[in-house]
Amino acid sequence: MSAAKKSSGAKAAPVARELRKVLIANRGEIAVRIIRACRELGIQSVAVYSDADTGAPHVRAADEAVHIGPAPASESYLRGDHLIDVAKRVGADAIHPGYGFLSEREWFAKAVEDAGLIWIGPPASAIAAMGSKTAARTLAIKAGTPVVPGTTEALKDAAEAKKLAQEFGLPVLLKAAAGGGGKGMRVVRDLNEIESALGSAQREAKNAFGDDAVYIEKYIEGPRHVEIQVLADKHGNCISLGERECSIQRRHQKMIEEAPSVAVSPELRKKMGDAAVAAAKAAGYVNAGTCEFLLDKHGNFYFLEMNTRIQVEHPVTELVMGIDLVQWQLRIARGETLPFLETPKPNGWAIECRITSEDPANGFLPSTGRITHLQLPAGPGVRWDGGITTGSVVGLSYDPMLAKLIVHAPTRELAIARMERALRELVIHGVETSREFHLRMMADEDYRTSNVTIQWLEAKLPEILARKPSEETLRAAVIAGALFAQKDRGGRPGTGVAAGQGAAATAGGSAATGSSASPLSADPSRASWAEQARREALRGA
Ligand code: MV4
């Protein structure tokens, strides 16, 4: 049976609405991505920008741009009422929220529609239904979508928690009903710990969400995080578009995503796809959404939650499914019908590396500064979804994700080789980035065989960071080391003072390309990766 079915209670087809101009209530790479989709559909785009984003790529890319306030998001990108006023003032007929910011605020979706604008996202009621994790579980259960054994009601007290923990068997997980993203979560492995764990989970939930409701689930050990993309139109059609493997994460931040997953067979893809579509339909879902699942090593899968937005990692699905998801968000919003009813067979393999301004060598501490040099990878099967340019100032007001590097190739092995090649081509000077981390990941044996779980990266990270820098970083570092040695002796590069040149020539070759350890950056001694690499290199030189 096809995953696309008309739901029996479908209302009369809504009248198609014209989409001439879209305001994008976001910034960075996702704003640029949405502007590209608008342009391809002949839709005008309006960017908004804070003081920190004057002249940013999304501002330059859009047809119009409106200043909306100071750098802090609370005074700019999060001012929903103001954004709606701006949309009306410029004559936009729709708002696209991107991800983050206001994208999953029920009140904003409702306010946009109440203002007579088209909301490019799911109905406010679906956002609300999936926003409560217990409500989402209730919906999933009703839809026949497998969920982790557990409750759908808040726990009353520790005695009840204890009784349920005995019923499900230890370990159990206490979770905030209003939660998501791991806040207000406690693993309990010993019944004696349950009372204090419940107390702290409730306090954390209250602080983070203003709601101390906590429920209990059996804790699934060592699973993968696999999510299913869905698209639903306004005419009752809902299709699944395969899975994304998202297990490579750290502190609930995904680092690398791919499609398909080595752990998902065609049969499992069909089962998980049908389960995701059933949950989406139960929520009255329209537009693009994602059902998150835990997948254990036996192939059992459990619905966790539904993300009611376009996600950061949507490009890997676009590449293997041959579908432009953001274009379809716009088409669905203006009333178009989905053009096919079956999940396509994934074509090849796609991998996405999140390029963040974080310093892997320094606990992934956010790095700030001005991007003094940016050289982008290109060539076969390479896609760059970025929100930065040379001269961009990276501060602390927003998320550290600067861009996504995405590759597509016929097989997973070729995709890894292609990603490594593209990472080598990438040059970002001025801030520390996750680039070197990703290079190391592409060489990691567990990653290369996808022998991973949601806990894998955090356990393996110390070892990955302790390894020798990539060959290519090392080569450039030898040159840097040589030049610094020369400088220390009072020589100047290019003057033919000999010290170090031999080492540079032997080990260097054409090495300076593609390294973040450039000898030319203003103060390379501040670049900890570069410094580490240089020391390594000098030791060997
Ligand atoms: C779980 C789980 C194990 N067992 N539930 C993390 C945030 C929220 N989305 C749900 N999460 C988890 N729920 C049960 N019953 C493990 C996690 C989890 C996780 C899930 C997806 C991706 C990364 C994760 C990292 C740690 C824990």
Coordinates of C-alpha atoms and ligand atoms in Angstrom, one line a residue:
M1 CA 0.0 0.0 0.0
S2 CA 1.2 3.5 -0.8
A3 CA 2.3 5.7 2.0
A4 CA 0.3 8.5 0.4
K5 CA -3.4 8.3 1.1
K6 CA -6.2 10.8 1.2
S7 CA -7.2 11.1 4.8
S8 CA -10.9 10.3 5.0
G9 CA -11.8 13.5 6.9
A10 CA -10.0 15.8 4.5
K11 CA -11.7 19.2 4.1
A12 CA -12.5 20.5 0.7
A13 CA -9.3 21.5 -1.1
P14 CA -8.3 25.0 0.0
V15 CA -8.2 27.6 -2.7
A16 CA -4.7 28.1 -4.1
R17 CA -3.1 31.2 -2.8
E18 CA -0.7 33.4 -4.6
L19 CA 2.8 33.6 -3.2
R20 CA 4.6 36.7 -4.7
K21 CA 6.8 37.9 -1.9
V22 CA 8.1 36.0 1.2
L23 CA 9.6 37.5 4.3
I24 CA 12.3 35.3 5.8
A25 CA 12.3 35.6 9.5
N26 CA 15.8 34.2 9.9
R27 CA 19.5 34.7 9.1
G28 CA 22.7 32.9 8.1
E29 CA 22.8 29.9 5.8
I30 CA 19.1 28.9 6.1
A31 CA 18.0 32.4 5.1
V32 CA 20.2 32.1 2.0
R33 CA 18.9 28.6 1.3
I34 CA 15.3 29.9 1.4
I35 CA 16.1 32.9 -0.7
R36 CA 17.5 30.6 -3.4
A37 CA 14.3 28.5 -3.4
C38 CA 12.2 31.7 -3.7
R39 CA 14.3 32.9 -6.6
E40 CA 13.9 29.6 -8.5
L41 CA 10.2 29.8 -8.1
G42 CA 10.0 33.4 -9.2
I43 CA 9.0 34.6 -5.7
Q44 CA 10.4 37.9 -4.3
S45 CA 12.3 37.6 -1.1
V46 CA 12.6 39.9 1.9
A47 CA 15.5 39.5 4.3
V48 CA 15.6 40.9 7.8
Y49 CA 18.8 41.8 9.6
S50 CA 20.0 43.0 13.0
D51 CA 22.9 45.4 13.6
A52 CA 25.3 42.4 13.6
D53 CA 24.1 41.3 10.1
T54 CA 24.5 44.5 8.1
G55 CA 25.8 43.4 4.7
A56 CA 25.5 39.7 5.6
P57 CA 25.1 37.2 2.7
H58 CA 21.4 36.7 3.4
V59 CA 20.9 40.5 3.2
R60 CA 22.8 40.7 -0.1
A61 CA 21.1 37.7 -1.6
A62 CA 17.5 38.9 -1.0
D63 CA 15.5 41.2 -3.2
E64 CA 14.8 43.5 -0.3
A65 CA 16.2 43.8 3.3
V66 CA 14.8 45.4 6.4
H67 CA 16.7 46.3 9.5
I68 CA 14.9 44.9 12.6
G69 CA 17.0 45.9 15.6
P70 CA 20.1 45.3 17.7
A71 CA 22.2 42.2 17.7
P72 CA 20.6 40.2 20.5
A73 CA 18.0 37.8 19.0
S74 CA 15.5 38.8 21.6
E75 CA 15.6 42.3 20.2
S76 CA 15.6 41.3 16.5
Y77 CA 15.0 37.8 15.1
L78 CA 12.7 36.9 18.0
R79 CA 10.4 39.9 17.8
G80 CA 7.5 38.1 16.2
D81 CA 4.9 41.0 16.3
H82 CA 7.5 43.3 14.8
L83 CA 8.4 40.9 12.0
I84 CA 4.7 40.5 11.1
D85 CA 4.4 44.3 11.0
V86 CA 7.4 44.4 8.7
A87 CA 6.0 41.7 6.4
K88 CA 2.8 43.7 6.1
R89 CA 4.6 47.0 5.5
V90 CA 6.7 45.6 2.6
G91 CA 3.7 43.8 1.1
A92 CA 4.9 40.3 1.7
D93 CA 2.2 37.6 1.6
A94 CA 4.0 35.0 3.6
I95 CA 6.6 34.3 6.3
H96 CA 9.1 31.5 6.3
P97 CA 10.7 31.0 9.7
G98 CA 13.6 28.7 8.8
Y99 CA 14.8 26.7 11.9
G100 CA 15.4 27.9 15.4
F101 CA 14.2 31.4 16.4
L102 CA 10.4 31.5 16.0
S103 CA 10.0 28.4 13.8
E104 CA 8.3 26.2 16.4
R105 CA 6.4 28.8 18.4
E106 CA 2.7 28.0 18.1
W107 CA 1.7 31.6 19.0
F108 CA 3.8 33.0 16.1
A109 CA 2.4 30.6 13.5
K110 CA -1.1 31.6 14.7
A111 CA -0.2 35.3 14.7
V112 CA 1.1 35.1 11.1
E113 CA -2.1 33.6 9.9
D114 CA -4.3 35.9 12.0
A115 CA -2.5 38.8 10.2
G116 CA -3.7 37.4 6.9
L117 CA -0.3 36.1 5.9
I118 CA 0.6 32.6 4.8
W119 CA 2.7 30.7 7.3
I120 CA 5.2 28.5 5.5
G121 CA 5.1 25.7 8.0
P122 CA 2.8 23.3 9.7
P123 CA -0.5 24.4 11.3
A124 CA -0.2 26.0 14.8
S125 CA -2.2 23.1 16.1
A126 CA 0.4 20.5 14.8
I127 CA 3.2 22.6 16.4
A128 CA 1.4 22.5 19.7
A129 CA 0.5 18.8 19.5
M130 CA 4.1 17.9 18.9
G131 CA 5.6 20.5 21.3
S132 CA 4.4 18.6 24.3
K133 CA 6.4 15.3 24.3
T134 CA 3.6 13.5 26.2
A135 CA 1.0 14.7 23.8
A136 CA 3.2 13.6 20.9
R137 CA 3.5 10.2 22.5
T138 CA -0.2 9.9 22.9
L139 CA -0.7 10.8 19.2
A140 CA 1.9 8.4 18.1
I141 CA 0.4 5.6 20.2
K142 CA -3.0 6.3 18.7
A143 CA -1.5 6.2 15.2
G144 CA 0.2 2.8 15.9
T145 CA 3.7 4.3 15.7
P146 CA 6.0 2.4 18.0
V147 CA 7.1 4.5 21.1
V148 CA 9.5 3.6 23.9
P149 CA 7.6 1.8 26.8
G150 CA 6.7 4.5 29.3
T151 CA 4.0 6.9 30.4
T152 CA 2.0 9.7 28.7
E153 CA 1.2 11.4 32.0
A154 CA 3.4 13.4 34.3
L155 CA 4.7 11.5 37.3
K156 CA 2.9 12.4 40.6
D157 CA 5.7 11.5 43.0
A158 CA 8.8 9.4 43.5
A159 CA 6.7 6.4 44.7
E160 CA 4.9 6.3 41.4
A161 CA 8.2 6.7 39.6
K162 CA 9.7 3.8 41.6
K163 CA 6.7 1.5 40.9
L164 CA 6.9 2.3 37.1
A165 CA 10.7 1.8 37.0
Q166 CA 10.2 -1.7 38.4
E167 CA 7.5 -2.4 35.9
F168 CA 9.6 -1.3 32.8
G169 CA 12.9 -2.5 34.3
L170 CA 16.1 -0.4 34.9
P171 CA 17.6 1.7 33.6
V172 CA 14.8 4.2 33.0
L173 CA 14.9 7.8 31.8
L174 CA 13.0 10.7 33.3
K175 CA 12.1 13.3 30.7
A176 CA 10.5 16.8 30.8
A177 CA 7.1 16.8 29.1
A178 CA 7.7 20.2 27.7
G179 CA 11.3 19.2 26.8
G180 CA 13.3 18.2 23.8
G181 CA 17.0 18.6 23.3
G182 CA 17.9 16.7 26.4
K183 CA 17.0 19.3 29.0
G184 CA 15.3 18.0 32.1
M185 CA 16.5 14.4 31.3
R186 CA 17.9 12.0 33.9
V187 CA 19.0 8.4 33.5
V188 CA 18.3 6.3 36.5
R189 CA 20.2 3.0 37.0
D190 CA 19.4 2.4 40.7
L191 CA 16.0 2.6 42.4
N192 CA 17.6 4.5 45.3
E193 CA 18.5 7.3 43.0
I194 CA 15.0 7.8 41.6
E195 CA 13.8 10.3 44.2
S196 CA 16.7 12.8 43.8
A197 CA 16.7 12.3 40.0
L198 CA 13.0 13.2 39.8
G199 CA 13.5 16.2 42.0
S200 CA 16.4 17.6 39.8
A201 CA 14.7 16.7 36.5
Q202 CA 11.6 18.6 37.7
R203 CA 13.6 21.6 38.8
E204 CA 15.5 21.7 35.5
A205 CA 12.3 21.4 33.5
K206 CA 10.7 24.2 35.5
N207 CA 13.7 26.4 34.9
A208 CA 14.0 25.6 31.2
F209 CA 10.3 25.4 30.2
G210 CA 8.3 26.9 33.0
D211 CA 6.7 23.5 33.4
D212 CA 7.9 20.9 35.9
A213 CA 5.9 17.9 34.4
V214 CA 8.3 14.9 34.1
Y215 CA 7.4 11.5 32.7
I216 CA 9.2 8.2 32.6
E217 CA 10.4 5.9 29.8
K218 CA 12.5 2.7 29.6
Y219 CA 16.1 3.8 28.8
I220 CA 17.2 2.4 25.4
E221 CA 20.9 1.6 25.6
G222 CA 23.3 2.3 22.7
P223 CA 20.8 3.1 19.9
R224 CA 21.3 5.1 16.7
H225 CA 19.4 8.3 16.1
V226 CA 17.6 7.9 12.8
E227 CA 15.0 10.4 11.6
I228 CA 12.4 10.3 8.8
Q229 CA 11.6 13.3 6.6
V230 CA 7.9 13.7 5.7
L231 CA 6.1 16.1 3.4
A232 CA 2.4 16.7 3.6
D233 CA 0.3 18.9 1.3
K234 CA -3.0 20.6 2.1
H235 CA -5.0 18.0 0.3
G236 CA -4.5 15.1 2.6
N237 CA -1.4 13.6 0.9
C238 CA 1.6 12.7 3.1
I239 CA 4.7 11.0 2.0
S240 CA 7.9 9.9 3.7
L241 CA 11.2 10.7 2.1
G242 CA 13.6 8.2 3.7
E243 CA 15.9 8.5 6.7
R244 CA 18.8 10.5 7.9
E245 CA 21.4 9.0 10.1
C246 CA 22.2 11.5 12.9
S247 CA 24.0 9.6 15.5
I248 CA 27.2 11.6 15.3
Q249 CA 26.4 14.2 17.9
R250 CA 27.8 15.9 20.9
R251 CA 25.8 17.4 23.7
H252 CA 22.6 17.0 21.6
Q253 CA 24.3 19.0 18.8
K254 CA 24.6 17.0 15.6
M255 CA 28.0 17.2 13.9
I256 CA 27.7 15.0 10.8
E257 CA 24.5 13.6 9.2
E258 CA 24.0 11.3 6.2
A259 CA 21.4 9.7 4.0
P260 CA 20.7 6.9 3.8
S261 CA 21.7 5.1 7.0
V262 CA 23.7 1.9 6.8
A263 CA 21.4 0.5 9.5
V264 CA 18.2 0.9 7.4
S265 CA 17.2 -1.7 4.9
P266 CA 14.5 -1.1 2.2
E267 CA 12.1 -3.0 4.4
L268 CA 12.9 -1.0 7.5
R269 CA 12.7 2.2 5.5
K270 CA 9.2 1.3 4.5
K271 CA 8.2 0.4 8.1
M272 CA 9.7 3.6 9.6
G273 CA 8.3 5.7 6.8
D274 CA 4.8 4.4 7.3
A275 CA 5.1 4.9 11.1
A276 CA 6.3 8.5 10.5
V277 CA 3.5 9.3 8.1
A278 CA 0.9 7.8 10.5
A279 CA 2.2 10.1 13.3
A280 CA 2.2 13.1 11.1
K281 CA -1.4 12.4 9.9
A282 CA -2.5 12.0 13.5
A283 CA -1.2 15.5 14.2
G284 CA -3.0 17.0 11.2
Y285 CA 0.4 17.7 9.8
V286 CA 1.0 19.9 6.7
N287 CA 4.4 21.0 5.1
A288 CA 7.8 19.6 5.9
G289 CA 8.5 17.8 9.2
T290 CA 10.7 15.1 10.7
C291 CA 10.0 12.2 13.0
E292 CA 12.9 11.3 15.3
F293 CA 13.4 7.7 16.2
L294 CA 15.8 5.7 18.2
L295 CA 16.9 2.5 16.4
D296 CA 18.4 -0.3 18.4
K297 CA 20.8 -2.9 17.1
H298 CA 18.0 -5.4 16.6
G299 CA 16.2 -3.1 14.2
N300 CA 13.5 -2.1 16.7
F301 CA 12.6 1.6 16.3
Y302 CA 10.9 4.0 18.7
F303 CA 9.3 7.3 18.0
L304 CA 10.9 10.1 20.1
E305 CA 9.5 13.4 18.9
M306 CA 8.5 15.3 15.7
N307 CA 10.3 18.4 14.6
T308 CA 7.8 20.7 13.1
R309 CA 10.3 22.7 10.9
I310 CA 12.7 22.4 8.1
Q311 CA 15.9 21.0 9.7
V312 CA 19.5 21.9 9.4
E313 CA 20.3 18.5 7.8
H314 CA 17.6 18.6 5.1
P315 CA 20.1 18.8 2.2
V316 CA 21.2 15.1 2.6
T317 CA 17.6 14.1 1.9
E318 CA 17.4 16.5 -1.0
L319 CA 20.4 15.0 -2.6
V320 CA 19.6 11.3 -2.3
M321 CA 15.8 11.8 -3.0
G322 CA 16.3 14.3 -5.8
I323 CA 13.7 16.7 -4.2
D324 CA 14.0 20.3 -3.3
L325 CA 12.4 20.3 0.2
V326 CA 12.4 24.1 0.6
Q327 CA 10.8 24.6 -2.8
W328 CA 8.2 22.1 -1.7
Q329 CA 7.6 24.0 1.5
L330 CA 6.7 27.0 -0.6
R331 CA 4.6 25.0 -3.1
I332 CA 2.7 23.3 -0.4
A333 CA 2.0 26.7 1.3
R334 CA 0.5 28.0 -1.9
G335 CA -1.7 25.0 -2.2
E336 CA 0.0 22.7 -4.7
T337 CA -0.4 18.9 -4.6
L338 CA 2.5 16.6 -4.0
P339 CA 3.6 15.3 -7.4
F340 CA 4.3 11.7 -6.4
L341 CA 2.9 9.3 -3.9
E342 CA 5.8 6.8 -3.4
T343 CA 9.0 7.1 -1.4
P344 CA 11.8 7.3 -4.0
K345 CA 14.6 4.8 -3.7
P346 CA 17.7 6.7 -2.3
N347 CA 20.2 7.5 -5.0
G348 CA 23.8 7.2 -3.8
W349 CA 25.0 8.6 -0.6
A350 CA 25.0 12.1 0.9
I351 CA 27.0 13.4 3.9
E352 CA 26.8 16.7 5.6
C353 CA 29.5 18.3 7.9
R354 CA 28.4 21.2 10.0
I355 CA 31.1 23.9 9.8
T356 CA 30.9 25.7 13.1
S357 CA 33.0 28.5 14.7
E358 CA 34.0 26.2 17.5
D359 CA 37.5 25.1 18.5
P360 CA 37.6 21.3 18.7
A361 CA 41.0 21.5 20.4
N362 CA 39.6 23.7 23.1
G363 CA 36.5 21.8 24.2
F364 CA 34.6 23.1 21.2
L365 CA 34.6 26.6 22.8
P366 CA 32.9 29.1 20.5
S367 CA 35.5 31.1 18.5
T368 CA 34.9 34.7 17.5
G369 CA 36.6 37.1 15.1
R370 CA 36.5 38.3 11.5
I371 CA 36.8 35.9 8.6
T372 CA 39.8 37.3 6.9
H373 CA 40.0 34.6 4.1
L374 CA 37.4 32.2 2.8
Q375 CA 38.0 29.7 0.0
L376 CA 35.1 27.4 -0.8
P377 CA 35.3 23.8 -2.1
A378 CA 33.6 23.1 -5.4
G379 CA 33.7 20.4 -8.1
P380 CA 31.7 17.2 -8.6
G381 CA 29.1 16.4 -6.0
V382 CA 29.9 19.3 -3.6
R383 CA 27.3 21.6 -2.1
W384 CA 28.1 24.6 0.2
D385 CA 25.1 26.0 2.2
G386 CA 26.7 28.9 3.9
G387 CA 25.9 32.2 5.5
I388 CA 29.4 33.7 5.7
T389 CA 31.7 35.6 3.4
T390 CA 35.2 37.1 3.7
G391 CA 34.9 40.0 6.1
S392 CA 32.0 38.4 8.1
V393 CA 32.3 39.1 11.8
V394 CA 31.5 36.0 13.9
G395 CA 30.3 37.0 17.4
L396 CA 28.5 35.3 20.2
S397 CA 24.9 36.6 19.5
Y398 CA 23.9 33.6 17.3
D399 CA 24.5 29.9 16.8
P400 CA 28.1 29.0 15.9
M401 CA 27.1 27.1 12.8
L402 CA 28.6 29.1 9.9
A403 CA 27.8 26.7 7.0
K404 CA 27.2 23.2 6.0
L405 CA 29.4 21.3 3.6
I406 CA 27.4 18.6 1.8
V407 CA 28.6 16.0 -0.6
H408 CA 26.8 13.4 -2.8
A409 CA 28.4 10.4 -4.5
P410 CA 27.3 7.0 -5.8
T411 CA 28.5 5.1 -2.6
R412 CA 29.2 5.8 1.0
E413 CA 32.9 5.1 0.5
L414 CA 33.1 7.6 -2.4
A415 CA 31.1 10.2 -0.4
I416 CA 33.6 10.0 2.4
A417 CA 36.5 10.4 0.0
R418 CA 34.7 13.3 -1.6
M419 CA 34.0 14.9 1.7
E420 CA 37.7 14.6 2.7
R421 CA 38.7 16.2 -0.6
A422 CA 36.2 19.0 -0.2
L423 CA 37.3 19.7 3.4
R424 CA 40.9 20.0 2.2
E425 CA 39.8 22.6 -0.4
L426 CA 38.0 24.6 2.3
V427 CA 40.0 27.5 3.8
I428 CA 38.6 29.6 6.6
H429 CA 41.0 32.0 8.3
G430 CA 40.1 34.3 11.2
V431 CA 38.1 32.0 13.4
E432 CA 38.7 28.5 14.6
T433 CA 36.4 26.0 13.0
S434 CA 35.3 22.4 13.1
R435 CA 37.1 21.7 9.8
E436 CA 40.0 19.7 11.2
F437 CA 37.7 17.7 13.4
H438 CA 35.7 16.7 10.3
L439 CA 39.0 15.7 8.5
R440 CA 39.9 13.5 11.4
M441 CA 36.4 12.0 11.4
M442 CA 36.6 11.1 7.7
A443 CA 39.7 9.1 8.6
D444 CA 38.2 7.4 11.6
E445 CA 37.8 3.6 11.3
D446 CA 34.5 3.5 13.3
Y447 CA 33.1 6.4 11.3
R448 CA 34.2 4.8 8.0
T449 CA 32.3 1.6 8.9
S450 CA 29.5 3.6 10.6
N451 CA 30.1 1.5 13.7
V452 CA 28.4 4.2 15.8
T453 CA 25.7 5.0 18.3
I454 CA 24.4 8.3 19.9
Q455 CA 27.0 7.9 22.6
W456 CA 29.9 7.1 20.3
L457 CA 31.3 10.5 19.6
E458 CA 31.4 11.7 23.2
A459 CA 33.2 8.5 24.2
K460 CA 35.6 8.6 21.3
L461 CA 36.3 12.4 21.2
P462 CA 39.4 12.4 23.5
E463 CA 41.1 9.8 21.3
I464 CA 40.1 11.6 18.1
L465 CA 41.5 14.9 19.4
A466 CA 44.7 13.3 20.6
R467 CA 45.5 11.9 17.2
K468 CA 48.0 13.5 14.9
P469 CA 46.6 16.2 12.8
S470 CA 45.6 15.3 9.2
E471 CA 48.5 14.8 6.8
E472 CA 47.5 17.9 4.9
T473 CA 47.4 20.2 8.0
L474 CA 50.7 18.8 9.0
R475 CA 52.3 19.6 5.7
A476 CA 51.2 23.2 5.8
A477 CA 52.3 23.3 9.4
V478 CA 55.8 22.3 8.5
I479 CA 56.0 25.4 6.2
A480 CA 54.5 27.6 9.0
G481 CA 57.0 26.2 11.5
A482 CA 59.9 26.8 9.1
L483 CA 58.8 30.4 8.5
F484 CA 58.4 31.1 12.2
A485 CA 61.8 29.6 13.0
Q486 CA 63.2 31.8 10.3
K487 CA 61.4 34.9 11.7
D488 CA 62.7 34.1 15.2
R489 CA 66.2 34.2 13.8
G490 CA 65.5 37.6 12.3
G491 CA 65.1 36.5 8.8
R492 CA 62.2 37.6 6.5
P493 CA 60.3 35.2 4.3
G494 CA 61.3 35.6 0.7
T495 CA 64.7 37.0 1.4
G496 CA 66.4 33.7 0.9
V497 CA 67.6 33.4 4.5
A498 CA 68.1 29.7 4.5
A499 CA 66.9 28.3 7.9
G500 CA 63.9 26.0 7.6
Q501 CA 63.5 26.3 3.9
G502 CA 64.8 22.8 3.3
A503 CA 62.3 21.3 5.7
A504 CA 59.5 23.3 4.1
A505 CA 60.5 22.2 0.6
T506 CA 60.8 18.6 1.4
A507 CA 57.7 18.1 3.4
G508 CA 55.7 20.9 1.9
G509 CA 55.2 20.5 -1.8
S510 CA 52.2 22.5 -2.7
A511 CA 50.9 22.2 0.8
A512 CA 49.8 25.7 1.8
T513 CA 46.4 25.2 0.1
G514 CA 43.6 24.2 2.3
S515 CA 45.1 24.7 5.7
S516 CA 43.8 26.7 8.6
A517 CA 47.3 26.7 9.9
S518 CA 48.4 29.4 7.5
P519 CA 51.7 31.2 8.2
L520 CA 50.0 34.3 6.8
S521 CA 47.2 34.8 9.4
A522 CA 47.6 37.9 11.6
D523 CA 48.5 36.1 14.8
P524 CA 48.7 32.4 14.1
S525 CA 49.9 31.6 17.6
R526 CA 46.4 32.2 18.8
A527 CA 45.2 29.4 16.5
S528 CA 45.4 26.4 18.8
W529 CA 45.0 23.7 16.1
A530 CA 47.6 25.4 14.1
E531 CA 49.9 25.6 17.1
Q532 CA 49.4 22.0 17.9
A533 CA 50.1 21.0 14.3
R534 CA 53.2 23.2 14.2
R535 CA 54.6 21.6 17.2
E536 CA 53.9 18.1 15.8
A537 CA 55.5 19.1 12.6
L538 CA 58.6 20.6 14.1
R539 CA 59.1 17.5 16.2
G540 CA 59.2 15.4 13.1
A541 CA 61.1 17.9 11.0
Ligands
MV4_1 C1 16.0 8.6 24.9 C2 17.2 8.0 24.9 C3 17.2 6.7 25.3 N1 16.1 6.1 25.8 N2 14.9 8.0 25.3 C4 17.7 13.0 23.8 C5 16.9 14.2 23.6 C6 15.5 13.9 23.2 N3 15.3 14.1 21.9 C7 15.4 12.4 23.5 N4 16.7 11.9 23.8 C8 16.9 10.6 24.1 N5 15.9 9.9 24.5 C9 15.0 6.7 25.7 N6 13.9 6.2 26.2 C10 18.3 8.7 24.5 C11 18.2 10.0 24.1 C12 19.4 10.6 23.7 C13 19.6 11.1 22.3 C14 18.6 10.9 21.4 C15 18.8 11.3 20.1 C16 20.0 11.9 19.7 C17 21.0 12.1 20.7 C18 20.8 11.6 22.0 C19 21.8 11.8 22.9 C20 21.6 11.4 24.2 C21 20.4 10.8 24.6

